[in-house]
PDB file of C-alpha atoms and ligand atoms in Angstrom:
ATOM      1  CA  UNK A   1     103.082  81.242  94.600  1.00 73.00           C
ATOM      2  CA  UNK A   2     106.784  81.303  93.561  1.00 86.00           C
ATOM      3  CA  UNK A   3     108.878  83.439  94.277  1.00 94.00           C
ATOM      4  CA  UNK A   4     110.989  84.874  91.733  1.00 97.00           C
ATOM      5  CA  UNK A   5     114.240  82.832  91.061  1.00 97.00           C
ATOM      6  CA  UNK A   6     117.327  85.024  91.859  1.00 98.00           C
ATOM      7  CA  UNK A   7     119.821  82.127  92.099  1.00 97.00           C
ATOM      8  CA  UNK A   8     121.695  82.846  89.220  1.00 96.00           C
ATOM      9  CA  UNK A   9     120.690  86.747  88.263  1.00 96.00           C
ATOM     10  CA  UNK A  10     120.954  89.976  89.869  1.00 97.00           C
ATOM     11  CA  UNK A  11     118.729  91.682  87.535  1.00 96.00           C
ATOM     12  CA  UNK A  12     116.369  92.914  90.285  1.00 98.00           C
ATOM     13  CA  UNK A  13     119.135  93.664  92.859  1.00 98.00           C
ATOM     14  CA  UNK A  14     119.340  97.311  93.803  1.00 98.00           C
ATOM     15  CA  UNK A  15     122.405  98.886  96.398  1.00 98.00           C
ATOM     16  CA  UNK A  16     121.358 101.152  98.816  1.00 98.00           C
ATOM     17  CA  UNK A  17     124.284 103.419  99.143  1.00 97.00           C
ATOM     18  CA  UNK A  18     123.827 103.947 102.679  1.00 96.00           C
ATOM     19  CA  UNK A  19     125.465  99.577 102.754  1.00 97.00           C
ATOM     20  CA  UNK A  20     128.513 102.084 101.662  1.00 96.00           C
ATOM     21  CA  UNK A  21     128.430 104.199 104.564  1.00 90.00           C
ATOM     22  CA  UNK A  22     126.627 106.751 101.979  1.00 75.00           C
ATOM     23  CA  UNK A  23     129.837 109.439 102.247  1.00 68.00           C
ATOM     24  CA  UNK A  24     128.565 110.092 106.374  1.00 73.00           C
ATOM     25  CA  UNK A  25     131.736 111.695 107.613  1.00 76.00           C
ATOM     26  CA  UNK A  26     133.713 109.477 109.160  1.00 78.00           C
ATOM     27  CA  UNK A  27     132.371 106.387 107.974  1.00 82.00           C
ATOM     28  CA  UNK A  28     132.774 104.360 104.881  1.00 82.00           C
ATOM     29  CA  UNK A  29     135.888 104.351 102.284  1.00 84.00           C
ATOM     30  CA  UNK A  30     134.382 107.324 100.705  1.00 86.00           C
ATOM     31  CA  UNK A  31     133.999 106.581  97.117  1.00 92.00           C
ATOM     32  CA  UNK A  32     133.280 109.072  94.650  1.00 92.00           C
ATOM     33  CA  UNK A  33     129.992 108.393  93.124  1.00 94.00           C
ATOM     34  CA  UNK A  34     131.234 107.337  90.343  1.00 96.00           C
ATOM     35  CA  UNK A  35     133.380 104.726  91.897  1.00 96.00           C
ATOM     36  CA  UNK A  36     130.566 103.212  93.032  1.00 97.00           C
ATOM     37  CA  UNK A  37     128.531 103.555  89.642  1.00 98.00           C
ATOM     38  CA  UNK A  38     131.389 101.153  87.803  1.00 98.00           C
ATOM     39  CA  UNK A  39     131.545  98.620  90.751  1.00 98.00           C
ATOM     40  CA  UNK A  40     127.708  98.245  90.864  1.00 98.00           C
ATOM     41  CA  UNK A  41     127.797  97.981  87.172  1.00 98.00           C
ATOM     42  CA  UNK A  42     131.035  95.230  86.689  1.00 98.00           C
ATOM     43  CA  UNK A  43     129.250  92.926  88.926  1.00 98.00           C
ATOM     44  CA  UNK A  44     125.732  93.231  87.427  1.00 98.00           C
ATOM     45  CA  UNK A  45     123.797  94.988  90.145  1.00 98.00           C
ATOM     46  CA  UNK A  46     120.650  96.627  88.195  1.00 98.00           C
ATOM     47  CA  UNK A  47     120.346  99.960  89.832  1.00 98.00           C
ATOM     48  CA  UNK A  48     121.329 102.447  92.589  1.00 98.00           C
ATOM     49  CA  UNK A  49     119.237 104.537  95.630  1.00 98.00           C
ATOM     50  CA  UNK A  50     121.090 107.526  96.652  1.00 97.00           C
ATOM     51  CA  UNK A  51     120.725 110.173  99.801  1.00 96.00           C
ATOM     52  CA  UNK A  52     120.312 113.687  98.913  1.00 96.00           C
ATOM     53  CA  UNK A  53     123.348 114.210 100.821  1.00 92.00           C
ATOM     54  CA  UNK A  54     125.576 113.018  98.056  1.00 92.00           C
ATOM     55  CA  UNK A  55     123.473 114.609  94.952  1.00 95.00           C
ATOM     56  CA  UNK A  56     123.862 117.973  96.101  1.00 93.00           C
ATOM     57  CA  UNK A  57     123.119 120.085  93.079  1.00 95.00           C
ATOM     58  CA  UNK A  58     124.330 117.104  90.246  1.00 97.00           C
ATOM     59  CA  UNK A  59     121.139 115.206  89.758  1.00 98.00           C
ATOM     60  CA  UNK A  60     121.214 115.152  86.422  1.00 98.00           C
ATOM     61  CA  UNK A  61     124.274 114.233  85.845  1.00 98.00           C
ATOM     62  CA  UNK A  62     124.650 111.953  88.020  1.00 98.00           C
ATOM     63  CA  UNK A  63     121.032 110.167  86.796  1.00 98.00           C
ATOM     64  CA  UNK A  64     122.867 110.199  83.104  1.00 98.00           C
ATOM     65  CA  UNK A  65     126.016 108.913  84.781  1.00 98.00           C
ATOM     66  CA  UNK A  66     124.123 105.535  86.122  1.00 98.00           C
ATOM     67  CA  UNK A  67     121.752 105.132  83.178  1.00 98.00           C
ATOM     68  CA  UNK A  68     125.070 105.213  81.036  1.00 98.00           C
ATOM     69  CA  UNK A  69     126.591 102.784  82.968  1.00 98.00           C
ATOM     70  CA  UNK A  70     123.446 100.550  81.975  1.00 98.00           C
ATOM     71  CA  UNK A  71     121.818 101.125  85.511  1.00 98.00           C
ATOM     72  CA  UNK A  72     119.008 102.656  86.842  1.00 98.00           C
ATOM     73  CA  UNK A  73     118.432 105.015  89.657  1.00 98.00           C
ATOM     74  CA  UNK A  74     115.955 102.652  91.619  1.00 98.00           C
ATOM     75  CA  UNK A  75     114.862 105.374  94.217  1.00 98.00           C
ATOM     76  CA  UNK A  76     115.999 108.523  95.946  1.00 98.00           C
ATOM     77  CA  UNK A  77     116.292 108.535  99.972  1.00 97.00           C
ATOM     78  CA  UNK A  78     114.388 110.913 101.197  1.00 97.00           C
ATOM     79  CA  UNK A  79     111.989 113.456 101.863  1.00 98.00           C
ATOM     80  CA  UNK A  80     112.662 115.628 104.764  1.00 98.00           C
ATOM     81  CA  UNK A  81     110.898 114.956 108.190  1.00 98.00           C
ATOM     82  CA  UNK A  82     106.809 115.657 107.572  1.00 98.00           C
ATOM     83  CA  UNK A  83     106.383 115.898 111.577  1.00 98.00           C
ATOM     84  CA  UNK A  84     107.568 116.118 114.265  1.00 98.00           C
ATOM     85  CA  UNK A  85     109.986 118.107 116.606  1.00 97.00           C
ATOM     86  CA  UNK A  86     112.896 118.351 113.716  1.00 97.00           C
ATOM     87  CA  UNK A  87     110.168 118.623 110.620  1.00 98.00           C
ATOM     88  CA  UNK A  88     111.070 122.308 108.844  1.00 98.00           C
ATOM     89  CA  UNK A  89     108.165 124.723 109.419  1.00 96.00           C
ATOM     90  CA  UNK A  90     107.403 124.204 105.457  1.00 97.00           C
ATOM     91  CA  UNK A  91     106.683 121.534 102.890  1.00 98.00           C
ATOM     92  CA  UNK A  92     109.410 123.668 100.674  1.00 98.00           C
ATOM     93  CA  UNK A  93     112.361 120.942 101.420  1.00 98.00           C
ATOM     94  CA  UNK A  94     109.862 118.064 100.869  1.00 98.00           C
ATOM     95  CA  UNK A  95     109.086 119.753  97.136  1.00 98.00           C
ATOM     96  CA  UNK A  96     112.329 120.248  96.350  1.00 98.00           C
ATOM     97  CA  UNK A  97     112.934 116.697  97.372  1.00 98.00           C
ATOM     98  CA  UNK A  98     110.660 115.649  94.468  1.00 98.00           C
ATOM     99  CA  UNK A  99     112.022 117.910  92.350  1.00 98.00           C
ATOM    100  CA  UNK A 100     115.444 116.165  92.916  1.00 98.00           C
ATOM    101  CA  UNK A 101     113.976 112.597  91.680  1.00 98.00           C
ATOM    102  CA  UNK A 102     113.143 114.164  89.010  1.00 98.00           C
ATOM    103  CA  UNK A 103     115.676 115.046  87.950  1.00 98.00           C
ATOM    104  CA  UNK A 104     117.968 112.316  88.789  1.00 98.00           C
ATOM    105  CA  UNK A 105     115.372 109.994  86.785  1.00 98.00           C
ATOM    106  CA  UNK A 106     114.119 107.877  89.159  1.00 98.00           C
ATOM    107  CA  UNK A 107     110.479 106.814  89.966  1.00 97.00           C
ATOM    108  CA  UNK A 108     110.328 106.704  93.538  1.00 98.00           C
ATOM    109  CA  UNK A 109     111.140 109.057  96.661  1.00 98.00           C
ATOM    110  CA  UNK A 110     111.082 107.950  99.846  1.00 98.00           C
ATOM    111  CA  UNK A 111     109.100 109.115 103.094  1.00 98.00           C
ATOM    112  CA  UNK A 112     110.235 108.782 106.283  1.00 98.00           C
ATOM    113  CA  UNK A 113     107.527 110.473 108.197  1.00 98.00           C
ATOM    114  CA  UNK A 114     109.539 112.156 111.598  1.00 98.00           C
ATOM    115  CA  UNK A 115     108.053 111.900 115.071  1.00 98.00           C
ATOM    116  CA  UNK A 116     105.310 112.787 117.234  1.00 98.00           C
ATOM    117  CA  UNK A 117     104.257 116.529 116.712  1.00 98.00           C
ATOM    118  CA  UNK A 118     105.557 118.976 119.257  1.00 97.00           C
ATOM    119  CA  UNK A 119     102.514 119.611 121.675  1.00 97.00           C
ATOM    120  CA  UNK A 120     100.683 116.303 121.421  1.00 98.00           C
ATOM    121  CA  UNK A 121     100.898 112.876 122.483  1.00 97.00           C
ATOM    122  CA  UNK A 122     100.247 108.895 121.200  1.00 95.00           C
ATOM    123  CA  UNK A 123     100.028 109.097 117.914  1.00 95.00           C
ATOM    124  CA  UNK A 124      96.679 109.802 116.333  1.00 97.00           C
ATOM    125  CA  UNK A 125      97.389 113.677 116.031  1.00 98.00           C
ATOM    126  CA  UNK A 126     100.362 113.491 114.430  1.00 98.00           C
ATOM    127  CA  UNK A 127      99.140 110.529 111.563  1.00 98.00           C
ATOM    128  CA  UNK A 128      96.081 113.402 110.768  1.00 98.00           C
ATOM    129  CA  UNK A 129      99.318 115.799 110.053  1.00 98.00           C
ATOM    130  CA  UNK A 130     100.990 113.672 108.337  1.00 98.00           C
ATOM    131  CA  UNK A 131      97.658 112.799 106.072  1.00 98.00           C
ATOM    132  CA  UNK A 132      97.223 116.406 105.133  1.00 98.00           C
ATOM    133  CA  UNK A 133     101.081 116.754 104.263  1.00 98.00           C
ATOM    134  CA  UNK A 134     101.525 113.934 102.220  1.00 98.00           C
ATOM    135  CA  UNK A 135      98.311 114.361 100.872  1.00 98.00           C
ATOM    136  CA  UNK A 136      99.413 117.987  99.291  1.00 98.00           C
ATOM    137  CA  UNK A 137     103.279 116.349  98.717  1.00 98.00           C
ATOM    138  CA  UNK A 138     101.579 113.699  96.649  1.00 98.00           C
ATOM    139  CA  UNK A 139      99.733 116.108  94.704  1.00 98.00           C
ATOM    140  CA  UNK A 140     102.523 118.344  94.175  1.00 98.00           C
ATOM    141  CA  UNK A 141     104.549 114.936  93.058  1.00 98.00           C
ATOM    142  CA  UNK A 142     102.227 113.475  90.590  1.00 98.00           C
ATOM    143  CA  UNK A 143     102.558 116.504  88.306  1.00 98.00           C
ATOM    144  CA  UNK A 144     106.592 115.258  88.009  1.00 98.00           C
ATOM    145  CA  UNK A 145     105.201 111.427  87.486  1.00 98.00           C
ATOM    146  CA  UNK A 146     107.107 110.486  91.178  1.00 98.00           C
ATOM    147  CA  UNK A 147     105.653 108.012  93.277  1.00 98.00           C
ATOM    148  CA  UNK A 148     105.676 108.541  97.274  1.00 98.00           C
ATOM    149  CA  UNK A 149     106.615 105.243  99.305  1.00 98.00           C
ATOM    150  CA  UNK A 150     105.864 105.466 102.909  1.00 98.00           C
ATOM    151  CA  UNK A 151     107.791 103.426 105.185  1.00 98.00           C
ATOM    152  CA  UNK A 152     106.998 102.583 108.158  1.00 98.00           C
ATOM    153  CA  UNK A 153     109.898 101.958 111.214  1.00 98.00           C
ATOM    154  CA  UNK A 154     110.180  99.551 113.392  1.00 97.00           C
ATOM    155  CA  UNK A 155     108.247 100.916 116.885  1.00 96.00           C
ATOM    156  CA  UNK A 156     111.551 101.089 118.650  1.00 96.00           C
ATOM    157  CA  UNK A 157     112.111 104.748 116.495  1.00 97.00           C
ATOM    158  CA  UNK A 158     109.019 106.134 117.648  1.00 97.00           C
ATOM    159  CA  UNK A 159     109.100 109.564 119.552  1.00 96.00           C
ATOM    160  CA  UNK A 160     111.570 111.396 117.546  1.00 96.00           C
ATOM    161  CA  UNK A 161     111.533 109.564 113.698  1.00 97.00           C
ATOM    162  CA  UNK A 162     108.110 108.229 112.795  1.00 98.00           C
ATOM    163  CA  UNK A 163     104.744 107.987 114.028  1.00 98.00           C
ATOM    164  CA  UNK A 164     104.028 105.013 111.035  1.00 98.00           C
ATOM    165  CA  UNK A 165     104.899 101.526 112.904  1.00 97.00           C
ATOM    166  CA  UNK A 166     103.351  98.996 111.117  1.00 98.00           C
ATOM    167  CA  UNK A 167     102.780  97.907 107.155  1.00 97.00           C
ATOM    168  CA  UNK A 168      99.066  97.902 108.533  1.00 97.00           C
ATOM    169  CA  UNK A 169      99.377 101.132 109.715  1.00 97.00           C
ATOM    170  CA  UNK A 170     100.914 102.402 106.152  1.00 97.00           C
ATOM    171  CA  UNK A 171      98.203 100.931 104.041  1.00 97.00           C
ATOM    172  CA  UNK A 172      95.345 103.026 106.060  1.00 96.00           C
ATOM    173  CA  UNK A 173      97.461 106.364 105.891  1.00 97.00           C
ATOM    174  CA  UNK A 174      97.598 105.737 101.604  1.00 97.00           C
ATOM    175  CA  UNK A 175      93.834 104.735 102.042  1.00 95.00           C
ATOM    176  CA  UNK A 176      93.380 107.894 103.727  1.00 96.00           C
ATOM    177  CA  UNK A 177      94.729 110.153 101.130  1.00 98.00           C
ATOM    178  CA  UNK A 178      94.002 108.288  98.577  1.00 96.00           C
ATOM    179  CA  UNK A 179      96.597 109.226  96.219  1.00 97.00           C
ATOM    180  CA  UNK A 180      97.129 107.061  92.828  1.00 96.00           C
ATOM    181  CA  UNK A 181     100.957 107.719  93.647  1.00 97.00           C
ATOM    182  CA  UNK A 182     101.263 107.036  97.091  1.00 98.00           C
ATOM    183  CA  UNK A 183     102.329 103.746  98.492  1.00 98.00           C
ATOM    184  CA  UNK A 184     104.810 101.832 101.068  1.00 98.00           C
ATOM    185  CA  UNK A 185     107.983 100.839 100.876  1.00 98.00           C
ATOM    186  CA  UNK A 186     108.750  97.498 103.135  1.00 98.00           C
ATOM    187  CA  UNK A 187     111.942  97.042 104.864  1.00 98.00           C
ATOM    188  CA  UNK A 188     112.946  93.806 106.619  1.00 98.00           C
ATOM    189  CA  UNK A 189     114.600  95.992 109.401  1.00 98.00           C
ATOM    190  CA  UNK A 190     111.259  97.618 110.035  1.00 98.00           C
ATOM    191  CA  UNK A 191     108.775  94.702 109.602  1.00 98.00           C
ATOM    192  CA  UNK A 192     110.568  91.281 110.419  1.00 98.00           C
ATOM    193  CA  UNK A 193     108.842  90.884 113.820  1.00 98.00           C
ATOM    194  CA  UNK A 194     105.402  91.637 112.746  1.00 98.00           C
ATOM    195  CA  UNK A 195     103.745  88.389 112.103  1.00 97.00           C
ATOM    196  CA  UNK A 196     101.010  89.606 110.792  1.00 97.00           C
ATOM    197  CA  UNK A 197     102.756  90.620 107.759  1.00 97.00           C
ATOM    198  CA  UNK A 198     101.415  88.064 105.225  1.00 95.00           C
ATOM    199  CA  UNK A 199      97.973  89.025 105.952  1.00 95.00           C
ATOM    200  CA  UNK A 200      97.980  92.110 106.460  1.00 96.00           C
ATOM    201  CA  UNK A 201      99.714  92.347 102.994  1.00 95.00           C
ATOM    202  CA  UNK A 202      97.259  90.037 101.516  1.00 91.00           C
ATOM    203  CA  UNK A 203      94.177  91.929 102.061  1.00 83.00           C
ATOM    204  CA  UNK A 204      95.790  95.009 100.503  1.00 83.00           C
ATOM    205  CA  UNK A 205      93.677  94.025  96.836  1.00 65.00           C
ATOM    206  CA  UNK A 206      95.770  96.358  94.855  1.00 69.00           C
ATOM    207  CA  UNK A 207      99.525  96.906  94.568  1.00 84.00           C
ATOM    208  CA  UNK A 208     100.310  99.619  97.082  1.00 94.00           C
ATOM    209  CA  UNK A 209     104.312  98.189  97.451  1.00 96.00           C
ATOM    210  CA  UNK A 210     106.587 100.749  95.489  1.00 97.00           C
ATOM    211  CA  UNK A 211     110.123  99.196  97.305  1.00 97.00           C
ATOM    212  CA  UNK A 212     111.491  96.195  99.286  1.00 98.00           C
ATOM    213  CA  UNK A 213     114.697  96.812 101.417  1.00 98.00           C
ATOM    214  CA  UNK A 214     116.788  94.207 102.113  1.00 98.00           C
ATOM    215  CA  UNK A 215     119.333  93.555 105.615  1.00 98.00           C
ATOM    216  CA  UNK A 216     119.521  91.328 108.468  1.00 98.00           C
ATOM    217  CA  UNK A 217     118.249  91.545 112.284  1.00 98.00           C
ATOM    218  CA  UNK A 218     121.287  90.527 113.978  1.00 98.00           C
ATOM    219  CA  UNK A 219     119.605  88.431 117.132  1.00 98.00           C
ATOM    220  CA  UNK A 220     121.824  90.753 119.596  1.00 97.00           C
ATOM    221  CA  UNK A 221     121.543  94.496 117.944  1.00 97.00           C
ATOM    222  CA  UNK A 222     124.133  96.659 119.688  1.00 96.00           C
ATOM    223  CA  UNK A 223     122.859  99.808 117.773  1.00 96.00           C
ATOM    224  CA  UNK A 224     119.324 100.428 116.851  1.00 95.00           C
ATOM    225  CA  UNK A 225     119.825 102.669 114.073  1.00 95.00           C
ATOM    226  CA  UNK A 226     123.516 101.508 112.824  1.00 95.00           C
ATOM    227  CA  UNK A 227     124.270  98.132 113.572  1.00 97.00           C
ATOM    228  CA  UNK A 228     121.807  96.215 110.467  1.00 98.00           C
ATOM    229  CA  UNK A 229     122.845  92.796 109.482  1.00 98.00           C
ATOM    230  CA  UNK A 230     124.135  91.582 105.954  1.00 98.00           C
ATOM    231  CA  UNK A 231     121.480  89.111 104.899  1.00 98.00           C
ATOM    232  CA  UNK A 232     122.039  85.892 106.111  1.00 98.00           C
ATOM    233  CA  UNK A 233     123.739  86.690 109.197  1.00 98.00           C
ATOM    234  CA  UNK A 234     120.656  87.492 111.723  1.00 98.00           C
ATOM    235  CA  UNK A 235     117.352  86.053 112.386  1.00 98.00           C
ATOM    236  CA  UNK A 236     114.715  87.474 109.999  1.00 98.00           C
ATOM    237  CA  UNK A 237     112.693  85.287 108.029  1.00 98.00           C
ATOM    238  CA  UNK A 238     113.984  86.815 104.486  1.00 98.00           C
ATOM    239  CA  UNK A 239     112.076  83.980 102.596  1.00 98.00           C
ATOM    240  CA  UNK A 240     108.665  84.385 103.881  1.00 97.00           C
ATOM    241  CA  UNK A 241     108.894  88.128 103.766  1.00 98.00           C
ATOM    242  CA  UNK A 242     109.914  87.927 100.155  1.00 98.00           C
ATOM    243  CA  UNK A 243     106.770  85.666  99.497  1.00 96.00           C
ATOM    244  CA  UNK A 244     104.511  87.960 101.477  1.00 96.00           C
ATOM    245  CA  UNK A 245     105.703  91.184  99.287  1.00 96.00           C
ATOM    246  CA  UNK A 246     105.483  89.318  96.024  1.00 95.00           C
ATOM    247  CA  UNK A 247     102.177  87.884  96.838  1.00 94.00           C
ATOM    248  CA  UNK A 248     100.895  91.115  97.572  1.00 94.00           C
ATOM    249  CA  UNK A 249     102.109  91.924  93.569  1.00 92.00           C
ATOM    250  CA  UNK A 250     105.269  93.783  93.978  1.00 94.00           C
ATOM    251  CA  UNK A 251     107.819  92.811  90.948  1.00 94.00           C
ATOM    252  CA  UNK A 252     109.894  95.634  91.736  1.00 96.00           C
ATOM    253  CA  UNK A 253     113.956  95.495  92.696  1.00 98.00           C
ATOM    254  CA  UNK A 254     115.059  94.284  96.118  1.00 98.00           C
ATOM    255  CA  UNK A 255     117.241  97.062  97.481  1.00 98.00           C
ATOM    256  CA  UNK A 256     119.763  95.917  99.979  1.00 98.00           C
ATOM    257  CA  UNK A 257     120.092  98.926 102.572  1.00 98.00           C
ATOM    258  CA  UNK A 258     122.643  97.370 105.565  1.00 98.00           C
ATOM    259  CA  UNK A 259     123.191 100.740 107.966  1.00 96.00           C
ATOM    260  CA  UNK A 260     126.440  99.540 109.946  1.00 96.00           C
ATOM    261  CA  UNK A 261     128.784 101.599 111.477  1.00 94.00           C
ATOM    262  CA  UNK A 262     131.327  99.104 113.111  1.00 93.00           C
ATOM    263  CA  UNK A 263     130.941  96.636 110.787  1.00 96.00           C
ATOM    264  CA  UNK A 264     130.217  96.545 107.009  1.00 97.00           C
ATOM    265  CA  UNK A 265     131.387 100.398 106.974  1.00 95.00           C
ATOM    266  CA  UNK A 266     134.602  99.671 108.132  1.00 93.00           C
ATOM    267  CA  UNK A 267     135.468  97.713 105.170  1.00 95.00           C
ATOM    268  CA  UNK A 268     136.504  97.228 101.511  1.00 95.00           C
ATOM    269  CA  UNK A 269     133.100  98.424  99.509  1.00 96.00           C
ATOM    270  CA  UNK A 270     134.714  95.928  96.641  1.00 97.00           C
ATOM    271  CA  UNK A 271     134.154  93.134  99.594  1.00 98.00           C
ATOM    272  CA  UNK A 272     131.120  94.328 100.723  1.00 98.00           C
ATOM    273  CA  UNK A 273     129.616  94.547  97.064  1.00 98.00           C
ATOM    274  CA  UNK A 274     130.838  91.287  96.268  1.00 98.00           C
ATOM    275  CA  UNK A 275     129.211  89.727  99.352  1.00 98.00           C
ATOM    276  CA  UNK A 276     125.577  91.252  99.173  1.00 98.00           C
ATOM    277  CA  UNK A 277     125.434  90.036  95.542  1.00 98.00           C
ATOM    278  CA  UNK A 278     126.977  86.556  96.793  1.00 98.00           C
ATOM    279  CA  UNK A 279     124.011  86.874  99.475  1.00 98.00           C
ATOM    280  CA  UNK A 280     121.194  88.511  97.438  1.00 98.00           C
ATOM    281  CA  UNK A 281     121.677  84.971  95.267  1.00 98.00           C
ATOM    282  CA  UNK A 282     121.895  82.643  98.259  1.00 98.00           C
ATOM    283  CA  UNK A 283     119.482  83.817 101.051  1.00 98.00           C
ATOM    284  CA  UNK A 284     117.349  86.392 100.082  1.00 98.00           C
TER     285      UNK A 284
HETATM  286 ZN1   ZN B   1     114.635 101.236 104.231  1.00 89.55          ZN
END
């Protein structure tokens, strides 16, 4: 199969806000939203993800602010922790978490499950609690026509983020619940190591992919969670993951996401914009 030709368009090229430094105090330039909105649009990106952090109480507005800018709001990052030690004692976050796609206009929120649950061990307890929260989050989000996207982290983030490792592992918790709008999203950071990718993804039969991130593995990571590569500049097989995620179906935007505290947040966003499109055309 061929992959879809990006060479000379950036039609299906999404930013990630958090390649920004997402307004994190202390890192990144800072732009207002807005800022970022025009730069994204002069240089033909197709849409935006943001963090709840930075919509605060202006989803509307700020959806109407990107669609009028000719974008789209690709995806909202993300729901609140569903287990785990630092998961609130509610699903009342997680709703209102929908409710904020909603309202910014975008399709897609999201899940990044949390950790083991407080009192148990391994793994299998806390994927049944996780089943029977999503499961009632899903519901809860089909009535406001958003779609769920599970994504699994690489194992190294186990213990106190997510008890979903693998893509493998994704596709049986959406089996599980069973949900028309539940699905993964696939992120190179999370899955470039598992060589079992293309099959796994291959015996899927349906079209469970609702998002594709895009970074690097730098070949000597000096910070799990905030040292991410620009694409091109580690060791992950962008290519072949590309083929395996289009083979399995998925026609959706490629959303670069680059988390990098000493590195791509400590510079010009106009660079770094001008780069990952440079990249997205080259490499990806
Ligand atoms: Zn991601």
């Amino acid at each position: 199969m061929a992959l879809r030709d990006f060479s000379q368009s950036t039609q299906a090229l999404a930013l990630n806000t958090a390649t920004l430094g997402h307004n994190l105090d202390g890192y990144g330039a800072g732009w207002p939203i807005e800022k970022v909105i025009d730069a994204c649009a002069r240089r033909g990106i197709a849409g935006i993800v943001f963090w709840r952090r930075e919509i605060g109480t202006q989803a509307i507005a700020i959806g109407e602010r990107v669609r009028a800018a000719g974008l789209r709001v690709v995806g909202l990052c993300r729901t609140p922790y569903l287990t785990g030690a630092e998961a609130p004692a509610t699903l009342d976050e997680a709703y209102a978490s929908v409710e904020m796609a909603a309202a910014l206009g975008t399709e897609t929120l999201t899940i990044v499950t949390g950790g083991t649950e407080p009192g148990t061990k391994g793994v299998k307890e806390s994927q049944s609690v996780l089943a029977d929260r999503v499961q009632r989050l899903a519901e809860f989000a089909a009535t406001m026509d958003i779609k769920l996207a599970l994504e699994p982290l690489n194992p190294m983030f186990g213990g106190n983020r997510t008890c979903l490792f693998t893509v493998a592992e994704a596709l049986d918790l959406c089996d599980r619940v069973g949900a028309p709008n539940l699905g993964i999203a696939i992120d190179v950071y999370h899955v470039w190591w598992d060589s079992s990718l293309t099959e796994v993804l291959a015996n899927t039969g349906h079209n469970r992919i609702f998002g594709y991130h895009l970074c690097d593995w730098l070949e000597s990571t000096q910070d799990m969670l905030l040292d991410r590569g620009m694409m091109g500049d580690g060791v992950a097989d962008l290519k072949a993951i590309r083929r395996a995620v289009e083979g399995a179906g998925y026609e959706g935007e490629c959303e670069v996401e680059v988390f990098s505290a000493h590195n791509w947040w400590q510079r010009d966003p106009d660079q770094v914009l001008d780069i990952l499109v440079e990249r997205f055309q080259t490499v990806c």
